Coordinates of C-alpha atoms in Angstrom, one line a residue:
M1 CA 74.7 150.6 65.7
E2 CA 74.8 154.4 65.3
G3 CA 78.0 155.5 63.6
S4 CA 79.3 152.0 63.1
V5 CA 79.0 152.0 59.3
H6 CA 80.6 155.4 59.0
D7 CA 83.5 154.2 61.2
E8 CA 83.9 151.1 59.0
Q9 CA 84.0 153.2 55.8
E10 CA 86.8 155.4 57.1
K11 CA 89.0 152.4 57.8
D12 CA 88.1 150.2 54.8
A13 CA 90.8 150.2 52.1
D14 CA 88.5 148.3 49.7
L15 CA 85.7 150.8 49.9
R16 CA 85.6 154.2 48.2
K17 CA 82.9 156.8 48.7
L18 CA 81.1 158.3 45.6
S19 CA 79.9 161.9 45.8
S20 CA 76.4 163.1 45.3
G21 CA 77.6 164.7 42.0
H22 CA 78.8 161.4 40.6
D23 CA 77.6 160.7 37.0
S24 CA 74.8 158.2 36.7
L25 CA 76.0 154.6 36.6
A26 CA 73.8 154.2 33.5
F27 CA 76.8 155.7 31.7
G28 CA 79.1 153.0 33.0
V29 CA 82.1 153.4 35.3
N30 CA 85.3 155.1 34.5
S31 CA 88.0 153.4 36.7
A32 CA 89.7 150.2 35.6
A33 CA 88.2 148.3 38.5
P34 CA 88.6 144.5 39.0
R35 CA 85.9 142.1 38.0
D36 CA 82.9 142.0 40.4
T37 CA 83.6 145.4 41.8
L38 CA 80.3 146.8 43.0
Y39 CA 79.2 150.4 42.5
A40 CA 76.0 151.6 44.4
L41 CA 74.7 155.2 44.0
A42 CA 71.7 157.2 45.2
T43 CA 70.9 160.9 45.2
L44 CA 73.1 161.7 48.2
G45 CA 76.1 159.7 47.0
G46 CA 77.2 156.1 47.2
V47 CA 80.2 153.7 47.4
S48 CA 82.3 151.4 45.3
V49 CA 83.7 148.2 46.9
R50 CA 85.9 145.4 45.8
P51 CA 84.4 141.9 46.1
S52 CA 85.2 139.6 49.0
S53 CA 83.2 136.6 50.4
G54 CA 80.4 137.8 52.6
R55 CA 80.9 141.5 51.9
T56 CA 77.7 143.4 52.6
I57 CA 76.6 146.9 51.6
L58 CA 73.6 148.2 53.4
F59 CA 71.2 150.8 52.0
G60 CA 68.2 152.6 53.5
R61 CA 66.9 155.9 55.1
N62 CA 69.2 156.2 58.1
R63 CA 72.5 157.4 56.7
D64 CA 74.3 156.5 60.0
D65 CA 73.3 152.9 59.7
V66 CA 73.9 152.3 56.0
H67 CA 76.6 152.6 53.4
V68 CA 74.2 154.3 50.8
C69 CA 71.4 156.6 52.0
V70 CA 68.2 156.1 50.0
G71 CA 65.0 158.1 50.7
G72 CA 66.5 160.0 53.6
D73 CA 63.5 162.3 53.9
D74 CA 60.8 159.6 53.5
T75 CA 59.6 157.6 56.5
K76 CA 58.0 155.0 54.2
V77 CA 61.6 153.8 53.5
S78 CA 63.0 151.6 56.3
R79 CA 66.1 152.7 58.2
V80 CA 67.9 149.7 56.7
H81 CA 65.9 148.8 53.7
G82 CA 68.1 146.3 51.9
E83 CA 71.5 144.8 51.4
L84 CA 73.9 143.9 48.6
V85 CA 75.9 140.8 49.5
Y86 CA 78.8 139.1 47.7
R87 CA 78.6 135.3 48.1
E88 CA 79.5 132.4 45.8
R89 CA 81.4 134.8 43.5
R90 CA 78.4 137.0 42.7
W91 CA 76.5 140.0 44.1
E92 CA 72.9 139.5 45.4
V93 CA 70.3 141.9 46.5
A94 CA 67.9 141.3 49.4
T95 CA 65.1 143.3 51.0
T96 CA 65.2 143.8 54.8
G97 CA 62.7 146.6 55.0
K98 CA 58.9 146.6 55.3
L99 CA 58.2 147.5 51.6
P100 CA 59.4 145.5 48.6
L101 CA 62.2 146.5 46.2
R102 CA 61.2 146.8 42.6
L103 CA 63.7 145.5 40.0
P104 CA 63.5 146.0 36.2
G105 CA 60.6 144.2 34.6
S106 CA 58.4 145.1 37.6
R107 CA 59.8 142.2 39.5
M108 CA 59.1 142.7 43.3
L109 CA 61.5 141.5 46.0
F110 CA 59.9 141.2 49.5
H111 CA 61.4 140.9 52.9
G112 CA 62.1 137.3 53.7
E113 CA 62.3 136.2 50.1
E114 CA 65.5 134.6 48.6
P115 CA 68.0 137.2 47.5
I116 CA 68.1 137.9 43.7
P117 CA 71.5 137.7 41.9
L118 CA 72.6 140.8 40.1
G119 CA 73.9 140.6 36.6
E120 CA 77.0 142.3 35.2
G121 CA 76.5 145.9 34.2
Y122 CA 73.8 148.3 35.2
T123 CA 70.7 147.6 37.4
P124 CA 68.3 150.2 38.7
L125 CA 66.5 149.3 42.0
F126 CA 63.4 151.2 43.1
V127 CA 62.1 151.8 46.7
R128 CA 58.5 153.0 46.8
G129 CA 58.0 155.8 49.3
S130 CA 55.3 158.2 50.4
S131 CA 52.7 159.7 48.0
G132 CA 53.7 157.5 45.1
R133 CA 57.4 158.5 45.2
E134 CA 60.0 156.0 44.0
H135 CA 63.6 156.3 45.2
L136 CA 66.3 155.1 42.9
L137 CA 69.3 153.1 43.9
E138 CA 71.7 152.5 40.9
V139 CA 73.9 149.5 41.0
Y140 CA 76.7 148.5 38.6
V141 CA 78.7 145.3 38.7
V142 CA 82.0 145.3 36.7
G143 CA 82.2 142.4 34.3
P144 CA 85.2 140.3 33.2
D145 CA 86.6 142.8 30.8
G146 CA 86.3 145.8 33.1
Q147 CA 83.8 148.6 32.6
R148 CA 84.1 149.0 28.8
P149 CA 83.7 146.5 26.0
V150 CA 87.0 145.6 24.3
S151 CA 87.3 146.6 20.6
R152 CA 86.9 143.6 18.3
H153 CA 89.3 143.3 15.3
R154 CA 90.3 146.9 14.5
D155 CA 86.9 148.5 15.1
V156 CA 86.7 151.5 17.4
T157 CA 84.1 151.3 20.1
Q158 CA 81.9 154.3 19.8
P159 CA 80.0 155.9 22.7
P160 CA 76.2 156.3 22.3
K161 CA 75.0 159.5 20.5
T162 CA 73.0 161.5 23.0
W163 CA 70.5 164.1 21.7
R164 CA 70.4 167.7 22.8
L165 CA 67.1 168.6 24.6
S166 CA 66.0 172.0 26.0
P167 CA 65.1 172.1 29.7
A168 CA 61.4 172.2 28.8
E169 CA 61.7 169.3 26.4
R170 CA 63.6 167.2 28.9
L171 CA 61.0 167.9 31.6
A172 CA 58.1 167.1 29.3
L173 CA 59.7 163.9 28.1
V174 CA 60.6 162.7 31.6
V175 CA 56.9 163.1 32.6
L176 CA 55.7 161.5 29.4
G177 CA 58.1 158.6 29.7
Q178 CA 58.3 158.1 33.4
R179 CA 57.1 154.5 33.1
Y180 CA 60.1 153.8 30.9
L181 CA 62.5 155.4 33.3
L182 CA 61.0 153.3 36.1
H183 CA 61.7 150.2 34.1
E184 CA 58.1 148.9 34.2
A185 CA 57.6 145.6 32.4
R186 CA 55.4 147.0 29.5
P187 CA 55.7 150.7 29.6
Q188 CA 53.5 153.1 27.6
P189 CA 53.8 156.9 27.3
L190 CA 51.4 159.0 29.2
A191 CA 48.5 160.6 27.3
W192 CA 49.0 164.3 26.4
R193 CA 46.4 165.4 28.9
Q194 CA 47.9 163.2 31.7
A195 CA 51.3 164.6 31.0
A196 CA 50.0 168.2 30.9
D197 CA 48.2 167.8 34.2
Q198 CA 51.3 166.5 35.9
L199 CA 53.5 169.2 34.4
A200 CA 51.0 171.9 35.5
E201 CA 51.3 170.6 39.1
L202 CA 55.1 170.6 38.9
A203 CA 55.3 174.1 37.3
P204 CA 52.0 175.8 37.6
N205 CA 53.3 179.1 36.2
D206 CA 54.7 177.7 33.0
G207 CA 51.5 177.4 30.9
W208 CA 51.5 173.7 30.4
T209 CA 48.6 172.4 28.2
A210 CA 48.1 169.2 26.3
K211 CA 48.8 171.1 23.1
R212 CA 52.1 172.5 24.4
V213 CA 53.3 169.0 25.4
E214 CA 52.3 167.6 22.0
H215 CA 54.1 170.4 20.1
L216 CA 57.3 170.0 22.1
V217 CA 57.3 166.2 21.7
V218 CA 56.5 166.4 18.0
A219 CA 59.4 168.8 17.5
V220 CA 61.8 166.4 19.2
R221 CA 60.5 163.5 17.1
T222 CA 61.0 165.6 13.9
R223 CA 64.5 166.6 14.9
L224 CA 65.6 163.0 15.7
S225 CA 63.9 161.7 12.5
R226 CA 66.0 164.1 10.5
G227 CA 69.0 162.9 12.4
G228 CA 68.4 159.4 11.1
V229 CA 66.4 157.7 13.9
P230 CA 63.8 155.4 12.3
G231 CA 60.2 154.9 13.4
L232 CA 59.3 158.4 14.3
T233 CA 56.9 159.3 11.4
R234 CA 53.5 158.2 10.5
E235 CA 54.7 157.1 7.0
E236 CA 57.2 154.7 8.6
V237 CA 54.9 153.3 11.2
G238 CA 51.6 153.1 9.2
E239 CA 48.1 153.2 10.5
P240 CA 46.8 152.8 13.2
V241 CA 49.6 154.7 14.8
G242 CA 48.5 154.6 18.4
N243 CA 51.4 155.2 20.8
S244 CA 54.0 153.8 18.4
L245 CA 55.7 157.1 17.6
N246 CA 56.1 158.2 21.2
D247 CA 57.1 154.7 22.2
N248 CA 59.8 154.6 19.6
L249 CA 61.0 158.1 20.6
L250 CA 61.2 157.2 24.3
R251 CA 63.1 154.0 23.6
E252 CA 65.6 155.8 21.5
L253 CA 66.1 158.4 24.2
M254 CA 66.7 155.6 26.7
L255 CA 69.0 153.5 24.5
S256 CA 71.1 156.6 23.7
T257 CA 71.2 157.5 27.4
T258 CA 69.8 160.9 26.6
L259 CA 67.3 160.1 29.3
V260 CA 68.4 157.9 32.3
P261 CA 66.6 156.9 35.5
P262 CA 68.2 159.7 37.6
D263 CA 66.3 162.2 35.5
L264 CA 63.2 161.2 37.5
A265 CA 64.6 163.6 40.1
L266 CA 63.2 166.4 37.9
L267 CA 59.7 165.3 39.1
E268 CA 60.7 166.3 42.7
D269 CA 62.8 169.4 42.0
F270 CA 59.9 171.9 41.6

């Protein structure tokens, strides 16, 4: 099978390669692609492909055998770990590797189980690897109106407002909110100490402590609260506060696409 997928890609007029520098699919897709066009993207790049009955896109560790390489340096990931197949006018995902795929809501898809249909829009898929690593495969299926919602009446469709974060703030918030970025079913923020311990492992010379994490996150909450985001102060939430303030903060950062699943790569970049 070696080289066969790459040979197919070079000759296939309906398939286009996406570079490793392509924007996260969480931001949508830019081209006016036909309905049911599939985009699939991982760290090393990906593909977009027009729909046709039986069309199959393979993903996994061995880049010579797949269309999208996922976890290329991780032997826990199977050489061909899964497939995206277009049948009965919809895209479906199936696991062919030894370990299951994890879909949003912590739904697990094991080898031999019935494929799961993919909805229109954005879906992150996760492959668990070595030492607790999770490799992200982003998938986007173009809906009936293309990639962007059509304006209704005379209203102008506005893009989400993203929030400016310093590099230290972004790293701290990705660690604090990694369960949200992993699309777990009922995510909660890490505790200050948990976050500080992980940050100290990632960047041991940067002086990470629980107090430093808390001060950074509180500063971001204060800034966003002044910018009009509700639910980020004790007065608004009421007692007992618990994790409510950080939960509301992380959900706003996700909804505004200030933080997106590919930001998890920061946890491997140090």
